[in-house]
């Protein structure tokens, strides 16, 4: 029997996003402060068994439905198949991964075998030069191969694209056509004011209206009904293509947010805008219930941004 941990909006925690590592093998210009060399954290990160312990005790309290493994780059966590298997054994079978795909191919079979159900692959451009200018990595081929191999493996696959004004907004239509040719949904993300962009994201900001307008210039579009607790508003084109927009700024979806976050140091966050996590490593029973209630109280009415970059808190 789970506790009812619920706020006055009726929000509960049903999805846990776990940032398995704050380290990434890309340095996307909206996530990593320019000029910073990424280093392994000084603080001790959780081991597989510590992650499983944390997930189990949270699950026991709130009855999780979904786990999304993210980061940093989750494929850099070297016991990922064992972790996924362990989560399935805890009784949570809806396990999803958000990845840049660079390191996916050698691990794909073992992840599927372990119980992975769904994968979101981040791809901000098809043009190799634009891809490199955003990610600081030249190897777009491995990412494109990861998309095709994921589809062939039977995983549910989605593409995530962060749209930056003047940088990759001209990639919106080619990316939509690329996803449609593979019959997979693509979601365009509005840039969120996080990390070093907390105070100056507007230079790059390209909003939902502009994204939809760009697509509407080549095919007519109709908005679909948003499902509860979903981050995405979906649209359908007259050519039968489906795309989503994650519009944190233009159409905030905080009011029915069911997400809880766990970082790689054992801190939980009830909101992506929360500037401080709550260390739950040593907590259980009533102390954990209190921490979860405190995390729930962090939820906002709308997205206010954070000085913490997405790579720490888990995108
Ligand atoms: N490394 C993995 C990846 O690239 O998918 C997982 C972590 S990454 C932080 C998760 C997602 O967050 C990616 O799709 C990334 O593009 C997105 N992201 C990071 N910072 C963002 C920001 N400031 N605004 C919007 N999306 C952001």
PDB file of C-alpha atoms in Angstrom, residues 60-273:
ATOM      1  CA  UNK A  60       7.317   1.731  -2.075  1.00  0.00           C
ATOM      2  CA  UNK A  61       6.058   5.144  -0.993  1.00  0.00           C
ATOM      3  CA  UNK A  62       4.551   6.567  -4.181  1.00  0.00           C
ATOM      4  CA  UNK A  63       3.903   3.643  -6.567  1.00  0.00           C
ATOM      5  CA  UNK A  64       5.988   4.689  -9.558  1.00  0.00           C
ATOM      6  CA  UNK A  65       4.669   3.875 -13.031  1.00  0.00           C
ATOM      7  CA  UNK A  66       7.619   4.944 -15.179  1.00  0.00           C
ATOM      8  CA  UNK A  67      11.367   5.349 -14.829  1.00  0.00           C
ATOM      9  CA  UNK A  68      13.275   7.479 -17.314  1.00  0.00           C
ATOM     10  CA  UNK A  69      17.035   7.006 -17.249  1.00  0.00           C
ATOM     11  CA  UNK A  70      18.877  10.093 -18.372  1.00  0.00           C
ATOM     12  CA  UNK A  71      21.825  12.283 -17.500  1.00  0.00           C
ATOM     13  CA  UNK A  72      24.377  13.647 -18.432  1.00  0.00           C
ATOM     14  CA  UNK A  73      24.761  10.784 -20.834  1.00  0.00           C
ATOM     15  CA  UNK A  74      23.223   7.609 -19.363  1.00  0.00           C
ATOM     16  CA  UNK A  75      25.124   5.317 -21.757  1.00  0.00           C
ATOM     17  CA  UNK A  76      28.285   6.337 -19.890  1.00  0.00           C
ATOM     18  CA  UNK A  77      26.917   4.549 -16.818  1.00  0.00           C
ATOM     19  CA  UNK A  78      28.658   1.245 -17.289  1.00  0.00           C
ATOM     20  CA  UNK A  79      26.178  -1.044 -15.547  1.00  0.00           C
ATOM     21  CA  UNK A  80      23.104   0.132 -17.409  1.00  0.00           C
ATOM     22  CA  UNK A  81      21.746  -3.332 -18.381  1.00  0.00           C
ATOM     23  CA  UNK A  82      22.110  -4.561 -14.782  1.00  0.00           C
ATOM     24  CA  UNK A  83      20.355  -1.450 -13.499  1.00  0.00           C
ATOM     25  CA  UNK A  84      17.455  -1.888 -15.939  1.00  0.00           C
ATOM     26  CA  UNK A  85      17.126  -5.554 -14.993  1.00  0.00           C
ATOM     27  CA  UNK A  86      17.095  -4.593 -11.315  1.00  0.00           C
ATOM     28  CA  UNK A  87      14.340  -2.006 -11.895  1.00  0.00           C
ATOM     29  CA  UNK A  88      12.208  -4.605 -13.693  1.00  0.00           C
ATOM     30  CA  UNK A  89      12.701  -6.901 -10.690  1.00  0.00           C
ATOM     31  CA  UNK A  90      11.338  -4.114  -8.463  1.00  0.00           C
ATOM     32  CA  UNK A  91       8.098  -4.390 -10.458  1.00  0.00           C
ATOM     33  CA  UNK A  92       8.511  -1.251 -12.595  1.00  0.00           C
ATOM     34  CA  UNK A  93       8.411  -2.298 -16.224  1.00  0.00           C
ATOM     35  CA  UNK A  94       7.907   0.992 -18.050  1.00  0.00           C
ATOM     36  CA  UNK A  95      11.585   1.899 -18.421  1.00  0.00           C
ATOM     37  CA  UNK A  96      12.684   4.608 -20.836  1.00  0.00           C
ATOM     38  CA  UNK A  97      16.020   6.061 -21.823  1.00  0.00           C
ATOM     39  CA  UNK A  98      16.960   9.551 -23.013  1.00  0.00           C
ATOM     40  CA  UNK A  99      20.312   9.519 -24.787  1.00  0.00           C
ATOM     41  CA  UNK A 100      22.400  11.265 -27.392  1.00  0.00           C
ATOM     42  CA  UNK A 101      22.852   7.827 -29.017  1.00  0.00           C
ATOM     43  CA  UNK A 102      26.611   8.149 -29.577  1.00  0.00           C
ATOM     44  CA  UNK A 103      27.438   5.009 -27.619  1.00  0.00           C
ATOM     45  CA  UNK A 104      24.223   3.098 -28.236  1.00  0.00           C
ATOM     46  CA  UNK A 105      25.057   0.518 -30.901  1.00  0.00           C
ATOM     47  CA  UNK A 106      27.353  -1.780 -28.871  1.00  0.00           C
ATOM     48  CA  UNK A 107      24.887  -1.793 -25.942  1.00  0.00           C
ATOM     49  CA  UNK A 108      21.540  -1.865 -27.692  1.00  0.00           C
ATOM     50  CA  UNK A 109      20.845  -5.605 -27.581  1.00  0.00           C
ATOM     51  CA  UNK A 110      21.746  -5.930 -23.905  1.00  0.00           C
ATOM     52  CA  UNK A 111      19.542  -2.954 -23.000  1.00  0.00           C
ATOM     53  CA  UNK A 112      16.543  -4.399 -24.860  1.00  0.00           C
ATOM     54  CA  UNK A 113      17.170  -7.810 -23.339  1.00  0.00           C
ATOM     55  CA  UNK A 114      17.324  -6.241 -19.873  1.00  0.00           C
ATOM     56  CA  UNK A 115      13.851  -4.746 -20.333  1.00  0.00           C
ATOM     57  CA  UNK A 116      14.234  -1.283 -21.877  1.00  0.00           C
ATOM     58  CA  UNK A 117      10.948  -0.317 -23.561  1.00  0.00           C
ATOM     59  CA  UNK A 118      11.439   3.071 -25.085  1.00  0.00           C
ATOM     60  CA  UNK A 119      14.192   5.423 -26.168  1.00  0.00           C
ATOM     61  CA  UNK A 120      14.361   9.150 -26.882  1.00  0.00           C
ATOM     62  CA  UNK A 121      17.336  10.072 -29.019  1.00  0.00           C
ATOM     63  CA  UNK A 122      18.437  13.689 -29.055  1.00  0.00           C
ATOM     64  CA  UNK A 123      19.254  14.982 -32.517  1.00  0.00           C
ATOM     65  CA  UNK A 124      19.455  18.727 -33.030  1.00  0.00           C
ATOM     66  CA  UNK A 125      20.413  18.745 -36.705  1.00  0.00           C
ATOM     67  CA  UNK A 126      20.809  16.546 -39.779  1.00  0.00           C
ATOM     68  CA  UNK A 127      23.386  18.831 -41.314  1.00  0.00           C
ATOM     69  CA  UNK A 128      26.736  17.520 -39.990  1.00  0.00           C
ATOM     70  CA  UNK A 129      28.213  21.018 -39.634  1.00  0.00           C
ATOM     71  CA  UNK A 130      25.225  22.290 -37.628  1.00  0.00           C
ATOM     72  CA  UNK A 131      25.206  19.108 -35.529  1.00  0.00           C
ATOM     73  CA  UNK A 132      28.876  19.647 -34.709  1.00  0.00           C
ATOM     74  CA  UNK A 133      28.465  23.339 -33.964  1.00  0.00           C
ATOM     75  CA  UNK A 134      25.813  22.524 -31.328  1.00  0.00           C
ATOM     76  CA  UNK A 135      27.153  19.289 -29.799  1.00  0.00           C
ATOM     77  CA  UNK A 136      30.896  19.879 -30.330  1.00  0.00           C
ATOM     78  CA  UNK A 137      31.047  16.316 -31.648  1.00  0.00           C
ATOM     79  CA  UNK A 138      31.603  15.393 -35.309  1.00  0.00           C
ATOM     80  CA  UNK A 139      30.234  11.852 -35.260  1.00  0.00           C
ATOM     81  CA  UNK A 140      26.633  12.323 -36.405  1.00  0.00           C
ATOM     82  CA  UNK A 141      26.831   8.932 -38.189  1.00  0.00           C
ATOM     83  CA  UNK A 142      26.760   6.967 -34.916  1.00  0.00           C
ATOM     84  CA  UNK A 143      23.654   8.863 -33.805  1.00  0.00           C
ATOM     85  CA  UNK A 144      21.831   8.276 -37.097  1.00  0.00           C
ATOM     86  CA  UNK A 145      22.801   4.588 -36.982  1.00  0.00           C
ATOM     87  CA  UNK A 146      21.542   4.441 -33.387  1.00  0.00           C
ATOM     88  CA  UNK A 147      18.146   5.746 -34.499  1.00  0.00           C
ATOM     89  CA  UNK A 148      17.789   3.096 -37.222  1.00  0.00           C
ATOM     90  CA  UNK A 149      19.058   0.276 -35.011  1.00  0.00           C
ATOM     91  CA  UNK A 150      16.652   1.281 -32.225  1.00  0.00           C
ATOM     92  CA  UNK A 151      13.725   1.184 -34.633  1.00  0.00           C
ATOM     93  CA  UNK A 152      14.839  -2.229 -35.924  1.00  0.00           C
ATOM     94  CA  UNK A 153      15.141  -3.533 -32.348  1.00  0.00           C
ATOM     95  CA  UNK A 154      11.439  -2.936 -31.727  1.00  0.00           C
ATOM     96  CA  UNK A 155      11.925  -0.184 -29.129  1.00  0.00           C
ATOM     97  CA  UNK A 156       9.501   2.701 -29.117  1.00  0.00           C
ATOM     98  CA  UNK A 157      11.652   5.521 -30.554  1.00  0.00           C
ATOM     99  CA  UNK A 158      11.256   9.297 -30.454  1.00  0.00           C
ATOM    100  CA  UNK A 159      13.566  12.082 -31.572  1.00  0.00           C
ATOM    101  CA  UNK A 160      14.157  15.165 -29.379  1.00  0.00           C
ATOM    102  CA  UNK A 161      15.349  18.398 -30.964  1.00  0.00           C
ATOM    103  CA  UNK A 162      16.097  21.578 -29.058  1.00  0.00           C
ATOM    104  CA  UNK A 163      15.452  24.487 -31.405  1.00  0.00           C
ATOM    105  CA  UNK A 164      17.825  27.441 -31.239  1.00  0.00           C
ATOM    106  CA  UNK A 165      17.047  30.602 -33.166  1.00  0.00           C
ATOM    107  CA  UNK A 166      19.560  31.248 -35.943  1.00  0.00           C
ATOM    108  CA  UNK A 167      21.435  28.020 -35.207  1.00  0.00           C
ATOM    109  CA  UNK A 168      19.224  25.070 -36.193  1.00  0.00           C
ATOM    110  CA  UNK A 169      15.737  26.471 -36.834  1.00  0.00           C
ATOM    111  CA  UNK A 170      16.320  25.765 -40.555  1.00  0.00           C
ATOM    112  CA  UNK A 171      16.661  22.076 -39.605  1.00  0.00           C
ATOM    113  CA  UNK A 172      13.049  21.789 -38.349  1.00  0.00           C
ATOM    114  CA  UNK A 173      11.480  20.709 -41.652  1.00  0.00           C
ATOM    115  CA  UNK A 174      14.322  18.346 -42.706  1.00  0.00           C
ATOM    116  CA  UNK A 175      14.211  16.719 -39.266  1.00  0.00           C
ATOM    117  CA  UNK A 176      10.437  16.313 -39.424  1.00  0.00           C
ATOM    118  CA  UNK A 177      10.765  14.672 -42.843  1.00  0.00           C
ATOM    119  CA  UNK A 178      13.563  12.436 -41.527  1.00  0.00           C
ATOM    120  CA  UNK A 179      11.399  11.261 -38.597  1.00  0.00           C
ATOM    121  CA  UNK A 180       8.312  10.840 -40.773  1.00  0.00           C
ATOM    122  CA  UNK A 181      10.231   8.716 -43.276  1.00  0.00           C
ATOM    123  CA  UNK A 182      10.950   6.380 -40.355  1.00  0.00           C
ATOM    124  CA  UNK A 183       7.423   6.638 -38.976  1.00  0.00           C
ATOM    125  CA  UNK A 184       8.606   7.880 -35.573  1.00  0.00           C
ATOM    126  CA  UNK A 185       7.508  10.999 -33.702  1.00  0.00           C
ATOM    127  CA  UNK A 186       9.793  13.975 -33.303  1.00  0.00           C
ATOM    128  CA  UNK A 187       9.452  16.508 -30.501  1.00  0.00           C
ATOM    129  CA  UNK A 188      10.813  20.027 -30.824  1.00  0.00           C
ATOM    130  CA  UNK A 189      11.834  21.502 -27.488  1.00  0.00           C
ATOM    131  CA  UNK A 190      11.682  25.145 -26.628  1.00  0.00           C
ATOM    132  CA  UNK A 191      14.940  26.170 -25.041  1.00  0.00           C
ATOM    133  CA  UNK A 192      14.624  26.198 -21.264  1.00  0.00           C
ATOM    134  CA  UNK A 193      16.397  28.846 -19.201  1.00  0.00           C
ATOM    135  CA  UNK A 194      18.670  26.506 -17.339  1.00  0.00           C
ATOM    136  CA  UNK A 195      22.304  26.482 -16.313  1.00  0.00           C
ATOM    137  CA  UNK A 196      24.364  29.339 -17.721  1.00  0.00           C
ATOM    138  CA  UNK A 197      21.400  30.308 -19.939  1.00  0.00           C
ATOM    139  CA  UNK A 198      19.225  30.966 -16.902  1.00  0.00           C
ATOM    140  CA  UNK A 199      19.390  34.730 -17.427  1.00  0.00           C
ATOM    141  CA  UNK A 200      20.017  35.041 -21.168  1.00  0.00           C
ATOM    142  CA  UNK A 201      18.270  32.253 -23.050  1.00  0.00           C
ATOM    143  CA  UNK A 202      16.150  34.726 -25.037  1.00  0.00           C
ATOM    144  CA  UNK A 203      18.891  35.259 -27.668  1.00  0.00           C
ATOM    145  CA  UNK A 204      18.381  31.680 -28.798  1.00  0.00           C
ATOM    146  CA  UNK A 205      14.717  31.227 -27.912  1.00  0.00           C
ATOM    147  CA  UNK A 206      12.508  29.906 -30.746  1.00  0.00           C
ATOM    148  CA  UNK A 207       8.963  29.372 -29.487  1.00  0.00           C
ATOM    149  CA  UNK A 208       6.179  26.940 -30.239  1.00  0.00           C
ATOM    150  CA  UNK A 209       4.335  29.393 -32.533  1.00  0.00           C
ATOM    151  CA  UNK A 210       7.463  29.900 -34.606  1.00  0.00           C
ATOM    152  CA  UNK A 211       8.116  26.137 -34.777  1.00  0.00           C
ATOM    153  CA  UNK A 212       4.556  25.401 -35.874  1.00  0.00           C
ATOM    154  CA  UNK A 213       4.603  28.305 -38.334  1.00  0.00           C
ATOM    155  CA  UNK A 214       7.782  26.961 -39.899  1.00  0.00           C
ATOM    156  CA  UNK A 215       6.125  23.576 -40.475  1.00  0.00           C
ATOM    157  CA  UNK A 216       2.838  25.163 -41.555  1.00  0.00           C
ATOM    158  CA  UNK A 217       4.747  26.902 -44.351  1.00  0.00           C
ATOM    159  CA  UNK A 218       5.194  23.495 -46.031  1.00  0.00           C
ATOM    160  CA  UNK A 219       2.094  21.549 -44.925  1.00  0.00           C
ATOM    161  CA  UNK A 220      -1.086  22.344 -43.028  1.00  0.00           C
ATOM    162  CA  UNK A 221      -1.121  21.340 -39.346  1.00  0.00           C
ATOM    163  CA  UNK A 222      -3.757  20.527 -36.724  1.00  0.00           C
ATOM    164  CA  UNK A 223      -3.232  20.464 -32.972  1.00  0.00           C
ATOM    165  CA  UNK A 224      -4.024  17.188 -31.223  1.00  0.00           C
ATOM    166  CA  UNK A 225      -5.417  16.785 -27.699  1.00  0.00           C
ATOM    167  CA  UNK A 226      -2.664  16.743 -25.025  1.00  0.00           C
ATOM    168  CA  UNK A 227      -2.847  13.709 -22.734  1.00  0.00           C
ATOM    169  CA  UNK A 228      -2.639  14.266 -18.939  1.00  0.00           C
ATOM    170  CA  UNK A 229       0.846  14.747 -17.426  1.00  0.00           C
ATOM    171  CA  UNK A 230       2.412  14.703 -20.898  1.00  0.00           C
ATOM    172  CA  UNK A 231       5.218  17.169 -21.553  1.00  0.00           C
ATOM    173  CA  UNK A 232       4.320  17.336 -25.218  1.00  0.00           C
ATOM    174  CA  UNK A 233       1.644  18.994 -27.332  1.00  0.00           C
ATOM    175  CA  UNK A 234       1.294  16.957 -30.533  1.00  0.00           C
ATOM    176  CA  UNK A 235       0.361  18.166 -33.978  1.00  0.00           C
ATOM    177  CA  UNK A 236      -0.541  16.298 -37.141  1.00  0.00           C
ATOM    178  CA  UNK A 237       0.203  17.491 -40.642  1.00  0.00           C
ATOM    179  CA  UNK A 238      -2.038  16.982 -43.667  1.00  0.00           C
ATOM    180  CA  UNK A 239       0.692  14.664 -44.971  1.00  0.00           C
ATOM    181  CA  UNK A 240       0.120  12.417 -41.941  1.00  0.00           C
ATOM    182  CA  UNK A 241       3.341  13.401 -40.139  1.00  0.00           C
ATOM    183  CA  UNK A 242       3.190  13.739 -36.348  1.00  0.00           C
ATOM    184  CA  UNK A 243       5.340  16.104 -34.361  1.00  0.00           C
ATOM    185  CA  UNK A 244       5.311  17.402 -30.828  1.00  0.00           C
ATOM    186  CA  UNK A 245       6.392  20.595 -29.166  1.00  0.00           C
ATOM    187  CA  UNK A 246       7.652  20.655 -25.603  1.00  0.00           C
ATOM    188  CA  UNK A 247       6.697  24.220 -24.836  1.00  0.00           C
ATOM    189  CA  UNK A 248       7.847  24.959 -21.324  1.00  0.00           C
ATOM    190  CA  UNK A 249       7.585  28.681 -21.925  1.00  0.00           C
ATOM    191  CA  UNK A 250       4.679  29.075 -24.347  1.00  0.00           C
ATOM    192  CA  UNK A 251       2.383  26.400 -22.942  1.00  0.00           C
ATOM    193  CA  UNK A 252       3.609  25.362 -19.484  1.00  0.00           C
ATOM    194  CA  UNK A 253       2.525  21.915 -18.347  1.00  0.00           C
ATOM    195  CA  UNK A 254       3.331  22.240 -14.643  1.00  0.00           C
ATOM    196  CA  UNK A 255      -0.256  21.952 -13.432  1.00  0.00           C
ATOM    197  CA  UNK A 256      -0.407  18.167 -13.852  1.00  0.00           C
ATOM    198  CA  UNK A 257       3.320  17.365 -13.660  1.00  0.00           C
ATOM    199  CA  UNK A 258       3.885  13.932 -12.102  1.00  0.00           C
ATOM    200  CA  UNK A 259       7.689  13.908 -12.291  1.00  0.00           C
ATOM    201  CA  UNK A 260      10.227  13.432  -9.540  1.00  0.00           C
ATOM    202  CA  UNK A 261      13.963  13.624 -10.233  1.00  0.00           C
ATOM    203  CA  UNK A 262      16.884  11.795  -8.658  1.00  0.00           C
ATOM    204  CA  UNK A 263      20.414  12.984  -9.350  1.00  0.00           C
ATOM    205  CA  UNK A 264      23.567  10.882  -9.384  1.00  0.00           C
ATOM    206  CA  UNK A 265      24.463  11.941  -5.825  1.00  0.00           C
ATOM    207  CA  UNK A 266      21.214  10.713  -4.244  1.00  0.00           C
ATOM    208  CA  UNK A 267      19.290  14.008  -4.138  1.00  0.00           C
ATOM    209  CA  UNK A 268      15.652  14.281  -5.198  1.00  0.00           C
ATOM    210  CA  UNK A 269      14.010  17.301  -6.840  1.00  0.00           C
ATOM    211  CA  UNK A 270      10.261  17.732  -7.125  1.00  0.00           C
ATOM    212  CA  UNK A 271      10.606  20.287  -9.893  1.00  0.00           C
ATOM    213  CA  UNK A 272      13.054  20.983 -12.694  1.00  0.00           C
ATOM    214  CA  UNK A 273      13.152  24.601 -11.477  1.00  0.00           C
TER     215      UNK A 273
END
